[in-house]
Coordinates of C-alpha atoms and ligand atoms in Angstrom, one line a residue:
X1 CA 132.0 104.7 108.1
X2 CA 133.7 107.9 109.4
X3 CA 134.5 108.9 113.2
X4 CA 132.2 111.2 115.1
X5 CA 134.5 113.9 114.3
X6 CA 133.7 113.6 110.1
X7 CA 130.1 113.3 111.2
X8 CA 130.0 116.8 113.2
X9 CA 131.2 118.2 110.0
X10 CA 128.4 116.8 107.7
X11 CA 125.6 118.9 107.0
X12 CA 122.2 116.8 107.3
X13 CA 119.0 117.1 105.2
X14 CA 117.0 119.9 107.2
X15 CA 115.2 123.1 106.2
X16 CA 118.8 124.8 105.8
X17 CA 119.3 122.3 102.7
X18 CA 115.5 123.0 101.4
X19 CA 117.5 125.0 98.8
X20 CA 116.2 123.7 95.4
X21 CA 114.9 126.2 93.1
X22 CA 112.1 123.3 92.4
X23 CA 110.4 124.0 95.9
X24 CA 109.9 127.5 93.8
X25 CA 109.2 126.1 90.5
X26 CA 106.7 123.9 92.3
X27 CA 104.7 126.2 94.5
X28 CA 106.3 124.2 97.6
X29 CA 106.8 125.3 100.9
X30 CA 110.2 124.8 103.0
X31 CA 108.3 123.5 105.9
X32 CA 110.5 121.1 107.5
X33 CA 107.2 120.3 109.7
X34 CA 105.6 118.9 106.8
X35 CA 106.9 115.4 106.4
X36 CA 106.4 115.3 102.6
X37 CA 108.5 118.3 102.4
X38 CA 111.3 116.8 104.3
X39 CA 111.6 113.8 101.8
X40 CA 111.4 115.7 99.2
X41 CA 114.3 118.3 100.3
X42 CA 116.4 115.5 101.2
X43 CA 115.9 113.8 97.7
X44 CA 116.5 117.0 95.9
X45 CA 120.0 118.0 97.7
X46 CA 121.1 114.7 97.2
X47 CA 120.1 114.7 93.5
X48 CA 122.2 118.3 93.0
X49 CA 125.0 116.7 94.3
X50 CA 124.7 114.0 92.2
X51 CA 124.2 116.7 89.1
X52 CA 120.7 114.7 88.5
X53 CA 119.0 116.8 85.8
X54 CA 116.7 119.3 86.3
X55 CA 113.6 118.0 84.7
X56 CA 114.2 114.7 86.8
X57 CA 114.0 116.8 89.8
X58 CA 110.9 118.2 88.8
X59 CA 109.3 114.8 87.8
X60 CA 110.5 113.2 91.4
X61 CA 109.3 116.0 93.8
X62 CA 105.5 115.7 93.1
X63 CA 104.2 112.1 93.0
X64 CA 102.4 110.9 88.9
X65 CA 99.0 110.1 90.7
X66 CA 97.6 111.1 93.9
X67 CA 94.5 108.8 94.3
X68 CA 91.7 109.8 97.1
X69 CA 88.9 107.4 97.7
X70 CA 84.9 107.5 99.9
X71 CA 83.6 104.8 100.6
X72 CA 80.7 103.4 102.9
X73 CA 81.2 100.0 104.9
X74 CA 78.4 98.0 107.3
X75 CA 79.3 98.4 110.8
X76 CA 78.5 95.1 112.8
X77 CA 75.9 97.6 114.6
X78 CA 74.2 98.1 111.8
X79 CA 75.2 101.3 111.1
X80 CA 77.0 102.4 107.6
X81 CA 80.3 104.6 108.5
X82 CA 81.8 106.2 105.7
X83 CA 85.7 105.6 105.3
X84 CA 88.7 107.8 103.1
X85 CA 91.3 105.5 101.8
X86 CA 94.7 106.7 99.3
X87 CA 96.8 105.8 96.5
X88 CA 99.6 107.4 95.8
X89 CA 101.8 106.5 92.9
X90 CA 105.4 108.4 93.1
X91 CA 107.0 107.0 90.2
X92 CA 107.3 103.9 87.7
X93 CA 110.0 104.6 85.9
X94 CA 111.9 101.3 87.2
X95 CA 108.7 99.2 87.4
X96 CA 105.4 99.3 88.7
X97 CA 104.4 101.1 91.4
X98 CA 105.3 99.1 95.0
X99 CA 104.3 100.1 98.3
X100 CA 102.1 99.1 101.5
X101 CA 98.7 99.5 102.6
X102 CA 98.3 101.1 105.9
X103 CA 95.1 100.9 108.1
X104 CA 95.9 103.7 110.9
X105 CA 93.6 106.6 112.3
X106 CA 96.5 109.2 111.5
X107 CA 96.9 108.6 107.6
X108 CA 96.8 111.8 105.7
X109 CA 97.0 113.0 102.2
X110 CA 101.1 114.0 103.0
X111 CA 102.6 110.8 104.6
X112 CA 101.2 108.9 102.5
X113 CA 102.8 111.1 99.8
X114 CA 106.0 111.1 101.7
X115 CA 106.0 107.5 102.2
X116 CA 105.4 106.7 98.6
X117 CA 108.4 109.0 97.6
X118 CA 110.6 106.9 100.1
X119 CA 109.2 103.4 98.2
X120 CA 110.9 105.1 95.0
X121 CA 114.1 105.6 96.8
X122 CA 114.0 101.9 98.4
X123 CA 113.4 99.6 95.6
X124 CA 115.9 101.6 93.5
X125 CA 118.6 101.5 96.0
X126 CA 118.2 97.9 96.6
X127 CA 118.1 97.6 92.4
X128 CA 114.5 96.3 92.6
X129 CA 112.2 96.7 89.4
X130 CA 109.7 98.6 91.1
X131 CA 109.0 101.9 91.7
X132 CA 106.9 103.8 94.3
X133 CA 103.7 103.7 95.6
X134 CA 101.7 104.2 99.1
X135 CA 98.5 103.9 100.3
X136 CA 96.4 103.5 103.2
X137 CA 92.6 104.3 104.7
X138 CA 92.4 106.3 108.1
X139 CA 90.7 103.8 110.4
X140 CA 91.6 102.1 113.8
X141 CA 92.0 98.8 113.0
X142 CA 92.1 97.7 116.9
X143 CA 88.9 99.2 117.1
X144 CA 86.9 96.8 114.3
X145 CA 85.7 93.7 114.9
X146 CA 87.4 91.0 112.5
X147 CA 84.5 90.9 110.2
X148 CA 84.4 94.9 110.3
X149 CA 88.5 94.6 108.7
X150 CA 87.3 92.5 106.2
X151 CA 84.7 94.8 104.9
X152 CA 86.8 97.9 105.1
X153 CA 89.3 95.9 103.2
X154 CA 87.3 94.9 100.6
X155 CA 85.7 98.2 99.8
X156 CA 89.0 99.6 99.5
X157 CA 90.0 97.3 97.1
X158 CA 86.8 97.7 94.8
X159 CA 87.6 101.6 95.5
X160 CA 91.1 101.9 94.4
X161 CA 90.8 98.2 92.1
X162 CA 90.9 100.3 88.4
X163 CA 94.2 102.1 89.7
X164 CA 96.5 98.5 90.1
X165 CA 97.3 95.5 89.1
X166 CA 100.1 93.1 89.3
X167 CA 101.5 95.2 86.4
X168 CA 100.9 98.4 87.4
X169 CA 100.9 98.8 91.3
X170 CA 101.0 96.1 94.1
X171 CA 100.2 96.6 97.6
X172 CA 101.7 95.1 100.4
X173 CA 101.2 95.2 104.3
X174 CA 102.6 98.6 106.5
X175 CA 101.1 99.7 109.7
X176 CA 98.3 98.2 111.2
X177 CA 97.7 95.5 108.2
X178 CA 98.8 92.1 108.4
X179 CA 99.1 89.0 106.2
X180 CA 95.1 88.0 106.4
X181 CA 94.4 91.8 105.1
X182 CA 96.2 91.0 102.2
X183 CA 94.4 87.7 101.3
X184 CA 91.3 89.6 101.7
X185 CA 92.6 92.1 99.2
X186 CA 94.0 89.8 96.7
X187 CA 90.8 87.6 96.7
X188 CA 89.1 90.8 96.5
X189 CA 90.8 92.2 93.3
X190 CA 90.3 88.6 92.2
X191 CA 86.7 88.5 92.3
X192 CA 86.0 91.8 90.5
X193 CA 88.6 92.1 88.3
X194 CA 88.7 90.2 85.0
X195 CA 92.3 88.3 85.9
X196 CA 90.6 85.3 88.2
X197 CA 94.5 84.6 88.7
X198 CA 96.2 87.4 89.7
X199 CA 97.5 86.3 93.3
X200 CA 100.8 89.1 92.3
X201 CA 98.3 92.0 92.7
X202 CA 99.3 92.2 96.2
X203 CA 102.4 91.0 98.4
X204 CA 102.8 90.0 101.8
X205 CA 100.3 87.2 102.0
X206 CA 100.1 83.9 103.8
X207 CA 102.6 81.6 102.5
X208 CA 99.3 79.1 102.0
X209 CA 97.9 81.5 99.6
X210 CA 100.9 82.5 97.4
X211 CA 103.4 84.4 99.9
X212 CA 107.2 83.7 100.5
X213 CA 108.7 81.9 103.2
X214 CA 110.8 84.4 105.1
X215 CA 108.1 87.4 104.3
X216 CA 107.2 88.0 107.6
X217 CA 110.7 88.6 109.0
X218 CA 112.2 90.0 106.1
X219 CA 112.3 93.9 107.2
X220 CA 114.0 92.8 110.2
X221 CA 115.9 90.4 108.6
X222 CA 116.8 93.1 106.2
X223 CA 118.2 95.8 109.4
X224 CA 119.8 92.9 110.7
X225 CA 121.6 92.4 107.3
X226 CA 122.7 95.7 107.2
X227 CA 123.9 95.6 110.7
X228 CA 126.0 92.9 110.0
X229 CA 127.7 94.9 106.9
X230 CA 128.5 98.2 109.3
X231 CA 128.7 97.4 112.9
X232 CA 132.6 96.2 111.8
X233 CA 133.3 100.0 110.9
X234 CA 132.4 101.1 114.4
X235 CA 134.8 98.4 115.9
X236 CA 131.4 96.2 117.1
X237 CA 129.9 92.7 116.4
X238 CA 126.5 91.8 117.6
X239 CA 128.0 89.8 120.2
X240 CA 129.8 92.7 121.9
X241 CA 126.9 95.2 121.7
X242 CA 123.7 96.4 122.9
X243 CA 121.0 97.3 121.2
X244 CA 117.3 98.5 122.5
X245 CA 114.3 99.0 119.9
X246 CA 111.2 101.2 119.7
X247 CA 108.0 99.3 118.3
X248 CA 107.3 95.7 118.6
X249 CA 105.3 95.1 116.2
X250 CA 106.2 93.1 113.0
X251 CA 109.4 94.5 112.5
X252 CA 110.4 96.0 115.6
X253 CA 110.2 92.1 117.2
X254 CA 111.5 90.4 114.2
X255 CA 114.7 92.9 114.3
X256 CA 114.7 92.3 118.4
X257 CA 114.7 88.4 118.2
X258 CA 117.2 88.3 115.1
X259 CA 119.4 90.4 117.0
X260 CA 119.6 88.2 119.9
X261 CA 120.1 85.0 117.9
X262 CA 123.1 86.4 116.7
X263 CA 124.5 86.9 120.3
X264 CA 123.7 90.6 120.6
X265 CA 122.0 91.8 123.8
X266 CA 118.5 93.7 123.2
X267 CA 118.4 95.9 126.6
X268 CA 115.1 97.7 126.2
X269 CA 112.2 97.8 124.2
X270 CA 109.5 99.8 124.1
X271 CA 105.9 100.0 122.2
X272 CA 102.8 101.6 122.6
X273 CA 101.7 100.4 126.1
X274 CA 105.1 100.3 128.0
X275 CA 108.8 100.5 128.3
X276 CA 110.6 96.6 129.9
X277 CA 114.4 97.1 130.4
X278 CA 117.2 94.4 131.3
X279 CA 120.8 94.9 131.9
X280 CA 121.9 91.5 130.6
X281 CA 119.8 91.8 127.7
X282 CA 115.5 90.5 127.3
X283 CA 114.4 87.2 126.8
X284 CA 113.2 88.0 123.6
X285 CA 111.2 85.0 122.1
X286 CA 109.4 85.7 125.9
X287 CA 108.8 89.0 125.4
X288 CA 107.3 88.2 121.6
X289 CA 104.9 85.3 123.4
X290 CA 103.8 87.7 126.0
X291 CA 103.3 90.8 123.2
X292 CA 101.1 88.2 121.2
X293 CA 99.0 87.2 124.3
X294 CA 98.7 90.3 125.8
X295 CA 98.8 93.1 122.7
X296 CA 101.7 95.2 124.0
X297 CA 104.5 94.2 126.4
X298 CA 103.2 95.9 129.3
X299 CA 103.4 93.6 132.4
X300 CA 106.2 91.7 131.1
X301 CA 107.9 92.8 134.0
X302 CA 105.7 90.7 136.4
X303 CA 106.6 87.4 134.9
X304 CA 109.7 85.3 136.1
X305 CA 112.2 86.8 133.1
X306 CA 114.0 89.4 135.5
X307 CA 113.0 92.4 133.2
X308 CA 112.2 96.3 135.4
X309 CA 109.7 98.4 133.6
X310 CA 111.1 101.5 132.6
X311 CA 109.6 105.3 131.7
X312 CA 109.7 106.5 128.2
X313 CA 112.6 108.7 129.4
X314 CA 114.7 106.2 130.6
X315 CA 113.9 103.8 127.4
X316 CA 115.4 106.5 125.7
X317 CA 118.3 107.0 128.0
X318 CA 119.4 103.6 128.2
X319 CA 123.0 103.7 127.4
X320 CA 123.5 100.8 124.9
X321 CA 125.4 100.4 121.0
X322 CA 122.8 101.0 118.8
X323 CA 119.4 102.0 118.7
X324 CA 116.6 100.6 116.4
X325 CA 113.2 102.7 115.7
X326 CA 110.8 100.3 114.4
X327 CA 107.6 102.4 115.2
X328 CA 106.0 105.6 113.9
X329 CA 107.7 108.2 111.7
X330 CA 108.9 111.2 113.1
X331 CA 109.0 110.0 116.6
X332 CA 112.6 111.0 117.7
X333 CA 112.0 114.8 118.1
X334 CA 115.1 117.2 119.5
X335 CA 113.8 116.6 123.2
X336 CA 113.7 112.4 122.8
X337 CA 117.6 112.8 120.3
X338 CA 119.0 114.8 123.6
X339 CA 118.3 111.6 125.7
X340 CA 119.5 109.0 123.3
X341 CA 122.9 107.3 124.4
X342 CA 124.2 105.7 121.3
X343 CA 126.7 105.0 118.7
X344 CA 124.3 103.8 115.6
X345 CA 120.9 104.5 114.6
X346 CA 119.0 101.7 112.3
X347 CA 116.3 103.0 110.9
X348 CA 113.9 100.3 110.8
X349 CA 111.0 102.3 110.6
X350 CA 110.3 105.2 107.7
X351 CA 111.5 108.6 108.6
X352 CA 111.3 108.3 112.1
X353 CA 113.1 111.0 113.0
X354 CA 112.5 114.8 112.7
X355 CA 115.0 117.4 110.6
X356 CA 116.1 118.6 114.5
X357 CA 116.3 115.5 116.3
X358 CA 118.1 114.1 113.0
X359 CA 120.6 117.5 113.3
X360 CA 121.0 116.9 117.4
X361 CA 122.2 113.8 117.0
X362 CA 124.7 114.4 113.9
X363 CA 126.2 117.0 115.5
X364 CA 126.9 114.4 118.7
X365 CA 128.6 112.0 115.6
X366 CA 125.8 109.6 116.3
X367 CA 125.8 107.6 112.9
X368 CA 122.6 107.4 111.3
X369 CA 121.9 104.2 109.0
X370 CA 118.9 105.2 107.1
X371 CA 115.8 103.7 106.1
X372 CA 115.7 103.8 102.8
X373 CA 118.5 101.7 103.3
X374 CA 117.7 99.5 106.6
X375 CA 113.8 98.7 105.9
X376 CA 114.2 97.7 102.6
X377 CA 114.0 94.0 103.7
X378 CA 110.1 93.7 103.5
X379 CA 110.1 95.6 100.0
X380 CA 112.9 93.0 97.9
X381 CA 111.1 89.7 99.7
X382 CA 107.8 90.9 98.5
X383 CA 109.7 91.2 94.9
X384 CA 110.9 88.0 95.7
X385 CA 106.7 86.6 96.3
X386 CA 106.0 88.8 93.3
X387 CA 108.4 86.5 91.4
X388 CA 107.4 83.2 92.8
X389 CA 103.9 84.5 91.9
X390 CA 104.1 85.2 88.0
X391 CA 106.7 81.8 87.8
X392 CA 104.3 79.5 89.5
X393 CA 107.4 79.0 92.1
X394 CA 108.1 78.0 95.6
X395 CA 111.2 79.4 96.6
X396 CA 112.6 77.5 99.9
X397 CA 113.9 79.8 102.7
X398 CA 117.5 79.7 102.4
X399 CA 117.0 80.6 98.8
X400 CA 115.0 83.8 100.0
X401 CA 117.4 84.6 103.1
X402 CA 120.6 84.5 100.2
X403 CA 119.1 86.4 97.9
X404 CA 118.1 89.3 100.3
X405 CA 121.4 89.4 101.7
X406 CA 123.0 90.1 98.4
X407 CA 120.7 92.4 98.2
X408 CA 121.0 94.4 101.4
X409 CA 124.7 94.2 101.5
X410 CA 124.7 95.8 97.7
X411 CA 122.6 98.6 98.7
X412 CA 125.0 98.9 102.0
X413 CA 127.9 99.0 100.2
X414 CA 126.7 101.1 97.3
X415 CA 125.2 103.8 100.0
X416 CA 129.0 103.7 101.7
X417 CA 130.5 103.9 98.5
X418 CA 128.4 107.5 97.6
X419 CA 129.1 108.5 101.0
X420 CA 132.8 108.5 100.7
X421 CA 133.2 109.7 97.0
X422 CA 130.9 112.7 97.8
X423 CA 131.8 113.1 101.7
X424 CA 128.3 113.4 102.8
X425 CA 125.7 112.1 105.9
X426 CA 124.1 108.1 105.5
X427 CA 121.1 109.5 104.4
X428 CA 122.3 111.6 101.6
X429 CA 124.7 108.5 100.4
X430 CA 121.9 106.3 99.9
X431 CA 119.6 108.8 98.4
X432 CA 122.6 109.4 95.8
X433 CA 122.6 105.3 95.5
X434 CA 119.0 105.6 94.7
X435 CA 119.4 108.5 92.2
X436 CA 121.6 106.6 90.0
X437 CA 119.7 103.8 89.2
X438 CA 116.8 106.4 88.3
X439 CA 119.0 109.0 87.0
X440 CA 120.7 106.3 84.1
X441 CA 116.8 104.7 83.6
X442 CA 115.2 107.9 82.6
X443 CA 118.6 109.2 80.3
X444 CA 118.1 105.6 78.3
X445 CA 114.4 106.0 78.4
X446 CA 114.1 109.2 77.5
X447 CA 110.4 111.8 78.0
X448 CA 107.8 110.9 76.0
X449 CA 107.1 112.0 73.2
Ligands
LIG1 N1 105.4 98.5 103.8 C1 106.7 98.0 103.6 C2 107.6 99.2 103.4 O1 107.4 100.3 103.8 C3 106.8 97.0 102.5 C4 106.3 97.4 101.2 C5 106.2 96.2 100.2 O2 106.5 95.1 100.5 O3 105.8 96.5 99.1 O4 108.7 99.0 102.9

């Protein structure tokens, strides 16, 4: 890893790099607003410094199928609300396509897209057989009654059920979907489809019902793995450093708690209903008890554990080592990357970051480790289920916990190998790492016909 000094020097993946002729080719915008956009500029400046060919380019901006769905569910009211669900499938040159389901009232036609693009970029850097897929209905799912989700879930998969297949596309959880949503699903495809046992359809389930041990942790598990490769460079171990962490949902307290165990000191965290700071670091397994019980970590600070709340601008002014999003994309604009007073960003969330509060913090030679890289975790242990699955195996933890190291420290090294031979930002090092893999797959494979 380079000093701040190299870093100032590096030019990141904004609009100014949105140079690609296939934006042209391709009736694309250079709207670095437009989240798709932004993947897609960062992929293609990577791939012409790799020298990836042309028609490649072309095939890896725009996604093979883009899958839109209606469809009506019974409301526990009585009522029938119409719902819009999405499949996107990126690419399957490596494998089938491999993505999560997302249940959130924001999803759109173009993050989904986006996020399916970054699925590509994932499982090929961590040399996974899969490629990329995304999907997701726009729906609150705080806001349905338990029996509601389980409807809404099963329409989807009788909507989209045609499209996948444990060897064609397999879902998994993302935001706002959870292990129980994915038995639902895979009992579901299941029932309708003509493969009565097809539990690899879908990954991320309860271990009871075909999922791995370690699942559940494993995005966290995988940031934490990553850590563990790269804090060295910046003269740190987790026992000398700080951290604080954005999101506290799955993988946002997984990260948080790991992070601790290892003798690290998680300062602040923050989610959707509050901000709990502590100068000696937060009694994490608390905090996670009290998140469960109370559905956010707000009022944390009136039980005995010696945490302060804290604003939103002094979460993200706490001075401490490294920084881990685990919520939302695009989160860190310029205004929130001004405030942030650290030496290592984790992405542990997808692109959580916009192209100016990514350039802000750059040009201060704060490293960024991206996510393609960090969150990869969740992605190789569901390859590791989807394994288990089609073997009729039970894989113990330790098993699961080794193999996604080697993993994640592969696609570390591999991202800071690119980064040095070609002298360029994280990001565009592990998109190049990425490339590769795809790069040599489609030369040997060749274009139909
Ligand atoms: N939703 C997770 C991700 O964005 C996991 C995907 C999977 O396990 O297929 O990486």
């Amino acid at each position: 890893m380079s000093t701040s000094t190299d870093n100032a020097s590096i030019v990141s993946p904004t609009t100014e790099i949105m140079t690609s002729t296939v934006f042209d080719e391709l009736g694309l915008e250079r709207d670095s607003d437009n989240i798709y956009l932004q993947i897609i500029g960062a992929m293609l400046h990577a791939a012409e410094i790799l020298e990836v060919p042309h028609h490649i380019q072309l095939i890896l901006a725009q996604p093979k199928n883009e899958i839109m769905v209606h469809f009506p569910v019974l409301m526990d009211n009585g009522n029938y609300a119409l719902f819009k669900g999405y499949r996107v499938q990126h690419n399957n040159a490596l494998g089938p396509y491999k993505g999560g389901i997302r249940f959130h009232p924001h999803v759109g036609l173009d993050d989904v897209k986006a996020l399916s693009a970054l699925m590509t970029m994932k499982c090929s850097l961590v040399r996974i057989p899969f490629g990329g897929g995304k999907g997701g209905v726009k729906c609150d799912p705080r806001a349905l009654s338990e029996d509601e989700l389980m409807r809404v879930t099963r329409r989807f998969v009788c909507a989209i059920a045609p499209q996948i297949g444990p060897d064609d596309d397999i879902p998994a959880p993302d935001v706002g979907t959870t292990s129980q949503v994915m038995a639902w699903f895979a009992d579901t495809y299941m029932q309708i489809s003509e493969q009565t046992n097809a539990p690899a359809v879908v990954t991320g389930k309860p271990v009871e019902f075909g999922g791995s041990l370690g699942r559940d942790k494993a995005t966290g598990q995988g940031v934490i793995d990553v850590l563990a490769e790269m804090l060295p460079d910046i003269g740190l171990t987790f026992a000398s450093s700080t951290c604080s962490v954005l999101g506290f949902g799955n993988v946002g307290s997984w990260a948080a708690k790991l992070y601790s165990e290892r003798g690290g000191k998680v300062c602040a965290v923050m989610d959707h209903t509050g901000a709990v700071y502590h100068k000696d670091g937060l009694d994490i397994t608390a905090l996670d008890e009290y998140a469960r019980d109370h559905h956010g970590i707000a009022g944390f600070e009136k039980t005995p554990s010696g945490a302060e709340a804290i604003t939103e601008e002094q979460f993200y002014s706490v001075k401490v080592d490294v920084f881990i999003p685990a919520a939302l994309e695009q989160m860190i604009t310029k205004e929130k990357a001004d405030l942030l007073n650290c030496k290592l960003i984790a992405e542990a969330a997808n692109a959580p970051m916009t192209p100016r509060g990514e350039r802000a913090l750059i040009a201060r030679g704060i490293e960024i480790l991206p996510a393609i890289l960090c969150s990869a975790g969740g992605v190789t242990v569901s390859y590791f289920e989807w394994v288990q699955n089609r073997a009729n195996q039970y894989w113990d933890l330790e098993k699961v916990d080794d193999e996604l190291n080697r993993h994640m420290v592969l696609a570390a090294r591999r991202t800071q190998l690119a980064r040095h031979r070609f002298g360029v930002d994280m990001r565009t090092a592990a998109y190049i790492g990425a490339l590769e893999q795809i790069a040599q797959v489609y030369k040997v494979r060749g274009i139909f016909p």
